PDB file of N, CA, C and O in Angstrom:
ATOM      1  N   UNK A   1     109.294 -91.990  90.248  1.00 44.00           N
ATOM      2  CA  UNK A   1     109.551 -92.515  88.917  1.00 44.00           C
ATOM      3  C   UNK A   1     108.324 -92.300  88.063  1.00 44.00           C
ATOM      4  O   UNK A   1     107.313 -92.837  88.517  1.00 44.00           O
ATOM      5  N   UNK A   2     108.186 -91.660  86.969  1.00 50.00           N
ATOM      6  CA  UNK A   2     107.493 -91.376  86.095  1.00 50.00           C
ATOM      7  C   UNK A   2     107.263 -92.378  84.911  1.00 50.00           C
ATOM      8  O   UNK A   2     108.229 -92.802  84.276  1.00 50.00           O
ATOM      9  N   UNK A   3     106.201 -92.688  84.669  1.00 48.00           N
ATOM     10  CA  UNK A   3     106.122 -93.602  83.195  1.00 48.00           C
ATOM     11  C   UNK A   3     105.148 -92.951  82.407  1.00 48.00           C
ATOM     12  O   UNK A   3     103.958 -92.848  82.701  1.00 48.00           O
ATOM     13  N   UNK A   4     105.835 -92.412  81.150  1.00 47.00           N
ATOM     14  CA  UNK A   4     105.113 -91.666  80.014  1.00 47.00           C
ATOM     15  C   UNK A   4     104.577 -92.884  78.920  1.00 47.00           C
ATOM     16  O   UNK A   4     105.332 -93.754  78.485  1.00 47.00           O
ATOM     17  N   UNK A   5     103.285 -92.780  78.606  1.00 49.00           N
ATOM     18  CA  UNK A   5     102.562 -93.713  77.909  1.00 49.00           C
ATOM     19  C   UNK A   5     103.697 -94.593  76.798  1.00 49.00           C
ATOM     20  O   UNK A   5     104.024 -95.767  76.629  1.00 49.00           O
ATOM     21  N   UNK A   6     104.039 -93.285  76.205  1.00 48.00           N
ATOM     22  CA  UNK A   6     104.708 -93.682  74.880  1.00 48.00           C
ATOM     23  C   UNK A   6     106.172 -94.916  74.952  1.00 48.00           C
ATOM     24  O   UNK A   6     106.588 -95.543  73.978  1.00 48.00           O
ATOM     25  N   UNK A   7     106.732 -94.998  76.386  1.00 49.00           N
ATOM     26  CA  UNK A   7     107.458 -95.893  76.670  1.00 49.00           C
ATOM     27  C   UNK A   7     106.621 -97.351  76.976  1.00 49.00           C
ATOM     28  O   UNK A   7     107.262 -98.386  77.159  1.00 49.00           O
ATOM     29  N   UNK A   8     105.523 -97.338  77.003  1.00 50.00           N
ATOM     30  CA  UNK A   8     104.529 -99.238  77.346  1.00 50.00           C
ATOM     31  C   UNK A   8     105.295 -99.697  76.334  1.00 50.00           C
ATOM     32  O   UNK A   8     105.312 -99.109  75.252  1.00 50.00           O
ATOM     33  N   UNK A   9     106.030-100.822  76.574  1.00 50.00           N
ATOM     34  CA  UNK A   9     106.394-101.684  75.244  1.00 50.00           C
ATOM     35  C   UNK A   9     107.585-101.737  74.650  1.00 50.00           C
ATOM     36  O   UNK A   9     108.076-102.704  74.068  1.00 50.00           O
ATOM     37  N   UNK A  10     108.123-100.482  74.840  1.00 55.00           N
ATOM     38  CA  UNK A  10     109.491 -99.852  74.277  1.00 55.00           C
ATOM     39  C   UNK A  10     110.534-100.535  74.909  1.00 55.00           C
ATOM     40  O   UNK A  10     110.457-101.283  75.884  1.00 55.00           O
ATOM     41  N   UNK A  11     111.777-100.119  74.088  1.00 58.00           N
ATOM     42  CA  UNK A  11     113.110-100.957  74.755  1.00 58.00           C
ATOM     43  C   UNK A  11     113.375-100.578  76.160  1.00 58.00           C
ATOM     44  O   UNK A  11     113.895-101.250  77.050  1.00 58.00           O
ATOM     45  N   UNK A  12     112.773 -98.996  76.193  1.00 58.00           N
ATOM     46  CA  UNK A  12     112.924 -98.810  77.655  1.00 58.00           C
ATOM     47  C   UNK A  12     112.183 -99.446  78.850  1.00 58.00           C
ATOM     48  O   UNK A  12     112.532 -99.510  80.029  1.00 58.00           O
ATOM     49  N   UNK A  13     111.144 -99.870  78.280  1.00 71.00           N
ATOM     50  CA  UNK A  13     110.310-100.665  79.267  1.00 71.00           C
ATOM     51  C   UNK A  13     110.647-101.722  79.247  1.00 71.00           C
ATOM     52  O   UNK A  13     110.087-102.558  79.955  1.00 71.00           O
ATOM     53  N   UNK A  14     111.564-102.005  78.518  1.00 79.00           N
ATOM     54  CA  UNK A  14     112.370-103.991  78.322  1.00 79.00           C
ATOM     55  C   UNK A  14     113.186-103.564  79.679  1.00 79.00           C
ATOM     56  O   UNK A  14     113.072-104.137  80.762  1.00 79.00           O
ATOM     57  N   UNK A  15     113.981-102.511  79.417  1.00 81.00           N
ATOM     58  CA  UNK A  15     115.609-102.059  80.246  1.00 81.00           C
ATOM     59  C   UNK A  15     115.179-102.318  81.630  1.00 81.00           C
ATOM     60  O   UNK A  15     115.719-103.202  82.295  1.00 81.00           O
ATOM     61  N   UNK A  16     113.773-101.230  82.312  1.00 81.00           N
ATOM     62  CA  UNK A  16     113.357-100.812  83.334  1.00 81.00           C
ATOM     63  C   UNK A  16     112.750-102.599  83.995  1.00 81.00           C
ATOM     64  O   UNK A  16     113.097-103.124  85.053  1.00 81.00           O
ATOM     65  N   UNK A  17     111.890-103.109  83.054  1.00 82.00           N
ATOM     66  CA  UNK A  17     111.338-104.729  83.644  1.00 82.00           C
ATOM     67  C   UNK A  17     112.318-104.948  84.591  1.00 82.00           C
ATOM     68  O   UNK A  17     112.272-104.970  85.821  1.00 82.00           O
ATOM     69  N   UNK A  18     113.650-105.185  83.408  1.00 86.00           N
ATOM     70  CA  UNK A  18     114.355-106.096  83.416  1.00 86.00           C
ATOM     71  C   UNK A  18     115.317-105.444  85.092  1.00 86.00           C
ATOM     72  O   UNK A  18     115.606-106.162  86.050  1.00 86.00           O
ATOM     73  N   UNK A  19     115.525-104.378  84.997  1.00 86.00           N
ATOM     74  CA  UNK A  19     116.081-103.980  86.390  1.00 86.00           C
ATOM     75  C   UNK A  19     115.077-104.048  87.867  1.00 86.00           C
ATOM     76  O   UNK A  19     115.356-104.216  89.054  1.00 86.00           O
ATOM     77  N   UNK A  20     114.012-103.865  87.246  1.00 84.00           N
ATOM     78  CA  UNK A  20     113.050-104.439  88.280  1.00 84.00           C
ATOM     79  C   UNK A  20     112.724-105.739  88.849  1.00 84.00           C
ATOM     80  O   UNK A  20     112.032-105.775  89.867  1.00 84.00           O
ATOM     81  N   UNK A  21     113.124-106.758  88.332  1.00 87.00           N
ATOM     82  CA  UNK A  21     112.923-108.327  88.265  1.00 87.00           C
ATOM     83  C   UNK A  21     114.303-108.643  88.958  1.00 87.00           C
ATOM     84  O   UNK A  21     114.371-109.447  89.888  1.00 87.00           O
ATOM     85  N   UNK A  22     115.666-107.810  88.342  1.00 88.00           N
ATOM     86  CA  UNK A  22     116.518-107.966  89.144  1.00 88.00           C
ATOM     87  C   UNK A  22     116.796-107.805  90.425  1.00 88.00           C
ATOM     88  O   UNK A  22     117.141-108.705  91.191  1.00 88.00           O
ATOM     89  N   UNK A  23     116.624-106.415  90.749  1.00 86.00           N
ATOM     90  CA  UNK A  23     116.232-106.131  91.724  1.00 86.00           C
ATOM     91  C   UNK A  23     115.126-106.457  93.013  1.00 86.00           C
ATOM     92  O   UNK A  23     115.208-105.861  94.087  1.00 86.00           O
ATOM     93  N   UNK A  24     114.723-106.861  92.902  1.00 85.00           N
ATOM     94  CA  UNK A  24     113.369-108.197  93.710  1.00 85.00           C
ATOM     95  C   UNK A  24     113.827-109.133  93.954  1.00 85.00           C
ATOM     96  O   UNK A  24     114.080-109.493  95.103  1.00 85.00           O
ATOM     97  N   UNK A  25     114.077-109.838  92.827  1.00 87.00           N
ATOM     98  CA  UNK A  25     114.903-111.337  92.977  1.00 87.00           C
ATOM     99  C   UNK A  25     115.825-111.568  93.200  1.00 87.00           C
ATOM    100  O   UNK A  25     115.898-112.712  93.649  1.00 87.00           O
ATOM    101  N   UNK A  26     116.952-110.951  93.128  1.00 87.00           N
ATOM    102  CA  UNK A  26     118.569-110.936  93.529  1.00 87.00           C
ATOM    103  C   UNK A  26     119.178-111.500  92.370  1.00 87.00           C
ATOM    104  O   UNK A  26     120.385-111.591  92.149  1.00 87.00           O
ATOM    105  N   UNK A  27     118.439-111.788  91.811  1.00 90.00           N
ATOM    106  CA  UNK A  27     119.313-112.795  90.382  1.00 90.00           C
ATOM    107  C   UNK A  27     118.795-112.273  88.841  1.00 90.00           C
ATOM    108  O   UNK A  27     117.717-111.699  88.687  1.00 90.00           O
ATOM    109  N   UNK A  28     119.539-112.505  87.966  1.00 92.00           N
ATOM    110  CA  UNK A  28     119.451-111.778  86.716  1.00 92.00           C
ATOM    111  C   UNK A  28     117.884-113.180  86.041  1.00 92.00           C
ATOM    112  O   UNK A  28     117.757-114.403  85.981  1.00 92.00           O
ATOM    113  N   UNK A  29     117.071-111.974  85.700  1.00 90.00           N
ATOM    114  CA  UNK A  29     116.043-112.629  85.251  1.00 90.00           C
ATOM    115  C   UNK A  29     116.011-113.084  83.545  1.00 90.00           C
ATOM    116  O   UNK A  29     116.621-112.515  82.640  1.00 90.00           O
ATOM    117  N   UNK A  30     115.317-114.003  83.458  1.00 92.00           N
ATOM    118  CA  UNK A  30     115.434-115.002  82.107  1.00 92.00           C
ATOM    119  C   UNK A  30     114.395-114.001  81.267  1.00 92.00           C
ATOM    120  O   UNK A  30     113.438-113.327  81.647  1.00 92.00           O
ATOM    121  N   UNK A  31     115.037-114.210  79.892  1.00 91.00           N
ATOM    122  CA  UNK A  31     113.822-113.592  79.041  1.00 91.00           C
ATOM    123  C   UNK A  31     112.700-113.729  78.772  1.00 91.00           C
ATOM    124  O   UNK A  31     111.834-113.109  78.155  1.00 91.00           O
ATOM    125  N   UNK A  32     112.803-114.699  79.352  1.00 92.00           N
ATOM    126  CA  UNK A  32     110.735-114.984  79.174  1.00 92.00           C
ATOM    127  C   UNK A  32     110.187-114.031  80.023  1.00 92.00           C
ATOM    128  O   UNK A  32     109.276-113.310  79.618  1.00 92.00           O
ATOM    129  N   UNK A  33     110.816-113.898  81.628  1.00 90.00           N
ATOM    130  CA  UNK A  33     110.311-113.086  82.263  1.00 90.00           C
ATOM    131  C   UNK A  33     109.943-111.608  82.270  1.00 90.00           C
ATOM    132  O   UNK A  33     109.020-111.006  82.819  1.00 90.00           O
ATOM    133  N   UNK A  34     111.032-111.175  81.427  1.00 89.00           N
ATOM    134  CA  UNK A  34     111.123-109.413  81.429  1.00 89.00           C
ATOM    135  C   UNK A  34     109.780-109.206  80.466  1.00 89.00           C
ATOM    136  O   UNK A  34     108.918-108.347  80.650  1.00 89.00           O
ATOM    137  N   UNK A  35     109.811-110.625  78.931  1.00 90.00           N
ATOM    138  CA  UNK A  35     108.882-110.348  77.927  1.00 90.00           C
ATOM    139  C   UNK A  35     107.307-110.305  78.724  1.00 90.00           C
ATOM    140  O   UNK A  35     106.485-109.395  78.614  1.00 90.00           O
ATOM    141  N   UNK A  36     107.185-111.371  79.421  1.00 90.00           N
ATOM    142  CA  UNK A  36     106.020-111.660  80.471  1.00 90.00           C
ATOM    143  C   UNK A  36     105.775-110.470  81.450  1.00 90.00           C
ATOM    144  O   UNK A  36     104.722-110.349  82.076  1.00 90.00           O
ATOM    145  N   UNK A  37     106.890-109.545  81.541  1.00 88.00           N
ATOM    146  CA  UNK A  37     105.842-108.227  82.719  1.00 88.00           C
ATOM    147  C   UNK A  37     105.654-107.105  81.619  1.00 88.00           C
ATOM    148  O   UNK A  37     104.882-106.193  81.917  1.00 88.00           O
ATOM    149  N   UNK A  38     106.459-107.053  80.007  1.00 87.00           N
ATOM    150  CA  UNK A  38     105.965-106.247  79.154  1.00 87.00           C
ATOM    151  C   UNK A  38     105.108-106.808  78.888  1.00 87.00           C
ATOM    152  O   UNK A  38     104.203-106.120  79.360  1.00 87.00           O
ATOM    153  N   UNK A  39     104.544-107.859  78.313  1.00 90.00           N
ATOM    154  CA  UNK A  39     103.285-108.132  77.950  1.00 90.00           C
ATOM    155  C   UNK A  39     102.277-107.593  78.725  1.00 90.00           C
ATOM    156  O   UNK A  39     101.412-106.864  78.238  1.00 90.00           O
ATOM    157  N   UNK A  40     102.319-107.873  79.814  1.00 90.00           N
ATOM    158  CA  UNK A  40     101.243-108.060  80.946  1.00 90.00           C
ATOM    159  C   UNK A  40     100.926-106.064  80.843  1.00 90.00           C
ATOM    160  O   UNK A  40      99.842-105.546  80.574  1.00 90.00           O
ATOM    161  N   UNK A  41     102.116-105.392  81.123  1.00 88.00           N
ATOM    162  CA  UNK A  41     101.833-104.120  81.131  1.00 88.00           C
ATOM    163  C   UNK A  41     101.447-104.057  79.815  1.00 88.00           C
ATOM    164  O   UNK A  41     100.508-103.262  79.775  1.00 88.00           O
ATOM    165  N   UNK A  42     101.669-104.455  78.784  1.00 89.00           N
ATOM    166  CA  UNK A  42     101.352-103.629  77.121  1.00 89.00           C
ATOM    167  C   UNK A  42      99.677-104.377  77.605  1.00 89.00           C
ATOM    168  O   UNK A  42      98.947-103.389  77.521  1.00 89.00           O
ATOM    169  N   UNK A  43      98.954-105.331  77.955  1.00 93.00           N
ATOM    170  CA  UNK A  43      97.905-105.855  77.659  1.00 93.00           C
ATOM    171  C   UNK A  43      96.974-104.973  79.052  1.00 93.00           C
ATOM    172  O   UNK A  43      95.747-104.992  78.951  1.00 93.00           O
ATOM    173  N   UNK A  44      97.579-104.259  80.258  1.00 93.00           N
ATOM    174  CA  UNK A  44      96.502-103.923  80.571  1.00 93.00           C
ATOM    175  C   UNK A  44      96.215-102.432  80.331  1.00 93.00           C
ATOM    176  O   UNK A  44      95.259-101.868  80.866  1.00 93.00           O
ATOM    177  N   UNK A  45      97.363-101.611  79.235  1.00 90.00           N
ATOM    178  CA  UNK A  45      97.582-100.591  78.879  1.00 90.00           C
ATOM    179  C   UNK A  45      96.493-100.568  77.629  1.00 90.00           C
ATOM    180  O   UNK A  45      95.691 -99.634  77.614  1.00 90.00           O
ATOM    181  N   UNK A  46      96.454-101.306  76.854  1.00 92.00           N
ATOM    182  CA  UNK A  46      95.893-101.669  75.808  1.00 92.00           C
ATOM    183  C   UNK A  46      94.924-102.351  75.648  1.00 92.00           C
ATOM    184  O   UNK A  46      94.210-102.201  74.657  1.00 92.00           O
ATOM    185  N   UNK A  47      94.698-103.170  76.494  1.00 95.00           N
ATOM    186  CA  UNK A  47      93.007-104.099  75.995  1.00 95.00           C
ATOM    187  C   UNK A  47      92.549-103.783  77.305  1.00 95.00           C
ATOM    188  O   UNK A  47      91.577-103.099  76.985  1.00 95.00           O
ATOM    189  N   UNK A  48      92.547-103.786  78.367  1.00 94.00           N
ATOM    190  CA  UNK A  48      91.934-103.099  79.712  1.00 94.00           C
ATOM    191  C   UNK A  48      91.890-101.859  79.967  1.00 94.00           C
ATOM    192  O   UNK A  48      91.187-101.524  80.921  1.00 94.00           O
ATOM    193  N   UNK A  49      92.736-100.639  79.076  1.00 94.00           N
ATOM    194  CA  UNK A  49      92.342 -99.287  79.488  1.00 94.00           C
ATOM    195  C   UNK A  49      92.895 -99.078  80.723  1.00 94.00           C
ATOM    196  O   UNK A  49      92.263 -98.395  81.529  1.00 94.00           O
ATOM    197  N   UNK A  50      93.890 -99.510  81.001  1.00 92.00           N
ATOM    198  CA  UNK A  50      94.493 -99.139  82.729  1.00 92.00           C
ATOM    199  C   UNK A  50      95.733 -98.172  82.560  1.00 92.00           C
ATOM    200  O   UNK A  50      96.699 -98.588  81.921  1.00 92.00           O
ATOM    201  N   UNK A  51      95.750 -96.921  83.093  1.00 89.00           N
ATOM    202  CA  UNK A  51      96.828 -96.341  83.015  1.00 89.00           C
ATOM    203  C   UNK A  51      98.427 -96.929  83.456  1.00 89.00           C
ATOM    204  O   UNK A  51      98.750 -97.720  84.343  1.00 89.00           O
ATOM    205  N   UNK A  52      99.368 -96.089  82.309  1.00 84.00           N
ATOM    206  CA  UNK A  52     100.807 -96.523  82.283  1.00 84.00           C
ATOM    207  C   UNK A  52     100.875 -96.772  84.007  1.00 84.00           C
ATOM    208  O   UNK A  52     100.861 -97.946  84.377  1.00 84.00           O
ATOM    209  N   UNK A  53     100.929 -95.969  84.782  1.00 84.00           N
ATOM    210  CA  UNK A  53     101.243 -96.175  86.064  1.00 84.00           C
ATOM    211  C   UNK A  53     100.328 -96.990  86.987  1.00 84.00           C
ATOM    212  O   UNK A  53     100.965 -97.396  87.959  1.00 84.00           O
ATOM    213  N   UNK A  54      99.004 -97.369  86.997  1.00 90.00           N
ATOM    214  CA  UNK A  54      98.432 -98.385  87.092  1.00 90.00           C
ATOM    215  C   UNK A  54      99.188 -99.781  87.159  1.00 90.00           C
ATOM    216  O   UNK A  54      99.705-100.520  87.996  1.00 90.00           O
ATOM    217  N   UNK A  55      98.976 -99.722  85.930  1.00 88.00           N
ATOM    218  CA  UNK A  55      99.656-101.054  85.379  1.00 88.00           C
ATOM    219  C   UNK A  55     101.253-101.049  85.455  1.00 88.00           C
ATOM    220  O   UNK A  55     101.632-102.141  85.034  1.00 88.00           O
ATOM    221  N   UNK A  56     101.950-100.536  85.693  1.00 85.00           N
ATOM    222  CA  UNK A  56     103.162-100.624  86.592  1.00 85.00           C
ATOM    223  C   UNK A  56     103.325-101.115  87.876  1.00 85.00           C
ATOM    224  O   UNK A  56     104.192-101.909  88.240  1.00 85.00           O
ATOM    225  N   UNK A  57     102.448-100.607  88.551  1.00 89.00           N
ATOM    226  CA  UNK A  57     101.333-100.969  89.895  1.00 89.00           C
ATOM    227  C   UNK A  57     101.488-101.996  89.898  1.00 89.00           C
ATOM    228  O   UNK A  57     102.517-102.407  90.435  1.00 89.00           O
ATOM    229  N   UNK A  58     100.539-102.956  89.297  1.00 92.00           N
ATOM    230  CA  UNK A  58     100.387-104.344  89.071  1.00 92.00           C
ATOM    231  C   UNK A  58     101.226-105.266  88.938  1.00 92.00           C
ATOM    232  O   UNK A  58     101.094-106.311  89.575  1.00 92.00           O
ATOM    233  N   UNK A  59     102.485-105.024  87.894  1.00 89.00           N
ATOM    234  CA  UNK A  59     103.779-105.333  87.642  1.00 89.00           C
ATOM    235  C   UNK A  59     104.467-105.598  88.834  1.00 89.00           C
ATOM    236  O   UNK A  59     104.898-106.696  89.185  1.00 89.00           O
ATOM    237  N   UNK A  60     104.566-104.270  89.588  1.00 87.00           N
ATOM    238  CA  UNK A  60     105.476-104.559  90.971  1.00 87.00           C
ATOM    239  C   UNK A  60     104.963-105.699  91.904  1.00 87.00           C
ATOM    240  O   UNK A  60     105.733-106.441  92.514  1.00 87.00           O
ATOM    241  N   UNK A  61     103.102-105.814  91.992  1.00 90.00           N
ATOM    242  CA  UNK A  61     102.721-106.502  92.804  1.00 90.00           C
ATOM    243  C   UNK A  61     102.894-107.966  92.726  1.00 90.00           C
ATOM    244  O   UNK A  61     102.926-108.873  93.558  1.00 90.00           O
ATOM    245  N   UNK A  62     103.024-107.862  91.092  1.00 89.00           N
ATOM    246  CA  UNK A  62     103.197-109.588  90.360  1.00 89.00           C
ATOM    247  C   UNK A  62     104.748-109.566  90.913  1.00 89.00           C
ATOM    248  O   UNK A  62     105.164-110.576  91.480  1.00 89.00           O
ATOM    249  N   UNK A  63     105.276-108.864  90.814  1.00 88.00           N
ATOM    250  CA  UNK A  63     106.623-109.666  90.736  1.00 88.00           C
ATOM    251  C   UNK A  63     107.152-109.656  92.092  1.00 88.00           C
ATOM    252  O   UNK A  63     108.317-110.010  92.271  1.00 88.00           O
ATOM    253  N   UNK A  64     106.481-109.318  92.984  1.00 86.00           N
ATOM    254  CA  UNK A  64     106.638-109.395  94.727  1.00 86.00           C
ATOM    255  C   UNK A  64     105.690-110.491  95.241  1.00 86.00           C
ATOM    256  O   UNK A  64     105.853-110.723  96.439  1.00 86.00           O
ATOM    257  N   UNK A  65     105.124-110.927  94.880  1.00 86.00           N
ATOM    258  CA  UNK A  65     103.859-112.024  94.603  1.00 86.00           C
ATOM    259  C   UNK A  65     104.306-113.675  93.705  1.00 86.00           C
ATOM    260  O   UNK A  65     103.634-114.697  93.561  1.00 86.00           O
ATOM    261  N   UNK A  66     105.465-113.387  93.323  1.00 84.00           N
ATOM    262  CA  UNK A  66     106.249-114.770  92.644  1.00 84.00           C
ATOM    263  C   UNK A  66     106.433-115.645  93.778  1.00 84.00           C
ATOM    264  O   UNK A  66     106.286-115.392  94.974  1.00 84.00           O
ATOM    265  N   UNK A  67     106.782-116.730  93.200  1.00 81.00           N
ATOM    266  CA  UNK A  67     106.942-117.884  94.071  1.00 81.00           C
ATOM    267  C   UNK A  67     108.467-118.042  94.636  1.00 81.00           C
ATOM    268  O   UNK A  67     108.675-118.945  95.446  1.00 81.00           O
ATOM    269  N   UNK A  68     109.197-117.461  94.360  1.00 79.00           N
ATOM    270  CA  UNK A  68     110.296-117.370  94.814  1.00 79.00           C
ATOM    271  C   UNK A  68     110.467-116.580  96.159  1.00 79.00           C
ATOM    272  O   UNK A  68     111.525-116.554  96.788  1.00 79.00           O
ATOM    273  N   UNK A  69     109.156-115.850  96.587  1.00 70.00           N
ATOM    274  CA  UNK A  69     108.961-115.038  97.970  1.00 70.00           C
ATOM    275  C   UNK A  69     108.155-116.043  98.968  1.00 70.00           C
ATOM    276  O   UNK A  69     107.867-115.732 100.124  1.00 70.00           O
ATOM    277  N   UNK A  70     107.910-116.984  98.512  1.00 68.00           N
ATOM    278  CA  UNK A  70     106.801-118.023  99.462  1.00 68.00           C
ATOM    279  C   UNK A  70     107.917-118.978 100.706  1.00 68.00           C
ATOM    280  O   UNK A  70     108.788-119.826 100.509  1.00 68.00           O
ATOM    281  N   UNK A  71     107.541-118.542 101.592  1.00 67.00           N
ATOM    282  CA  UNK A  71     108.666-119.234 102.537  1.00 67.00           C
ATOM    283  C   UNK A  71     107.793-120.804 103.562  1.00 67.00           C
ATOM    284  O   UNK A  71     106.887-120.630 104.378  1.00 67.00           O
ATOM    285  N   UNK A  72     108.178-121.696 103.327  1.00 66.00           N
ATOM    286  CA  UNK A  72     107.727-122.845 103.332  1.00 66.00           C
ATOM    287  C   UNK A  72     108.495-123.164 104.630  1.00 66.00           C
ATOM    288  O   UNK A  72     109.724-123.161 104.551  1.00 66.00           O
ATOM    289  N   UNK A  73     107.967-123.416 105.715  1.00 65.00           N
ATOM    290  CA  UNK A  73     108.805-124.405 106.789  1.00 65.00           C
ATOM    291  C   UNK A  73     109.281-125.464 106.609  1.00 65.00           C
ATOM    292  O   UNK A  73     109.863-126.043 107.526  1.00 65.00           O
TER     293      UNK A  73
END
């Protein structure tokens, strides 16, 4: 999967979050969330200098890293 700069931010990067969050979680994710992994990617694209795919990187790790994966006895 390829991510071209010019999509950070774009509706397509809303579309792609948002199938990614689904996909992880099993359940259709709330809008705060999809806005919260564009942010996060537009802010380390943009004020940290981290490449589009970098910071995609990161994205996947956050959202495999939620609390909904923590298994509690």
């Amino acid at each position: 999967y390829e991510i071209m700069p010019s999509l950070v931010g774009s509706e397509m990067c809303i579309r792609d979050r948002r199938l990614a969050l689904s996909r992880a979680t099993q359940r259709r994710p709330t809008e705060q969330e999809v806005q919260r992994g564009v942010s996060l990617i537009d802010a380390l694209v943009q004020e940290e200098k981290t490449s589009p795919r970098k910071a995609l990187k990161y994205f996947c790790l956050l959202t495999l890293n939620l609390n909904e994966f923590l298994f509690q006895h």
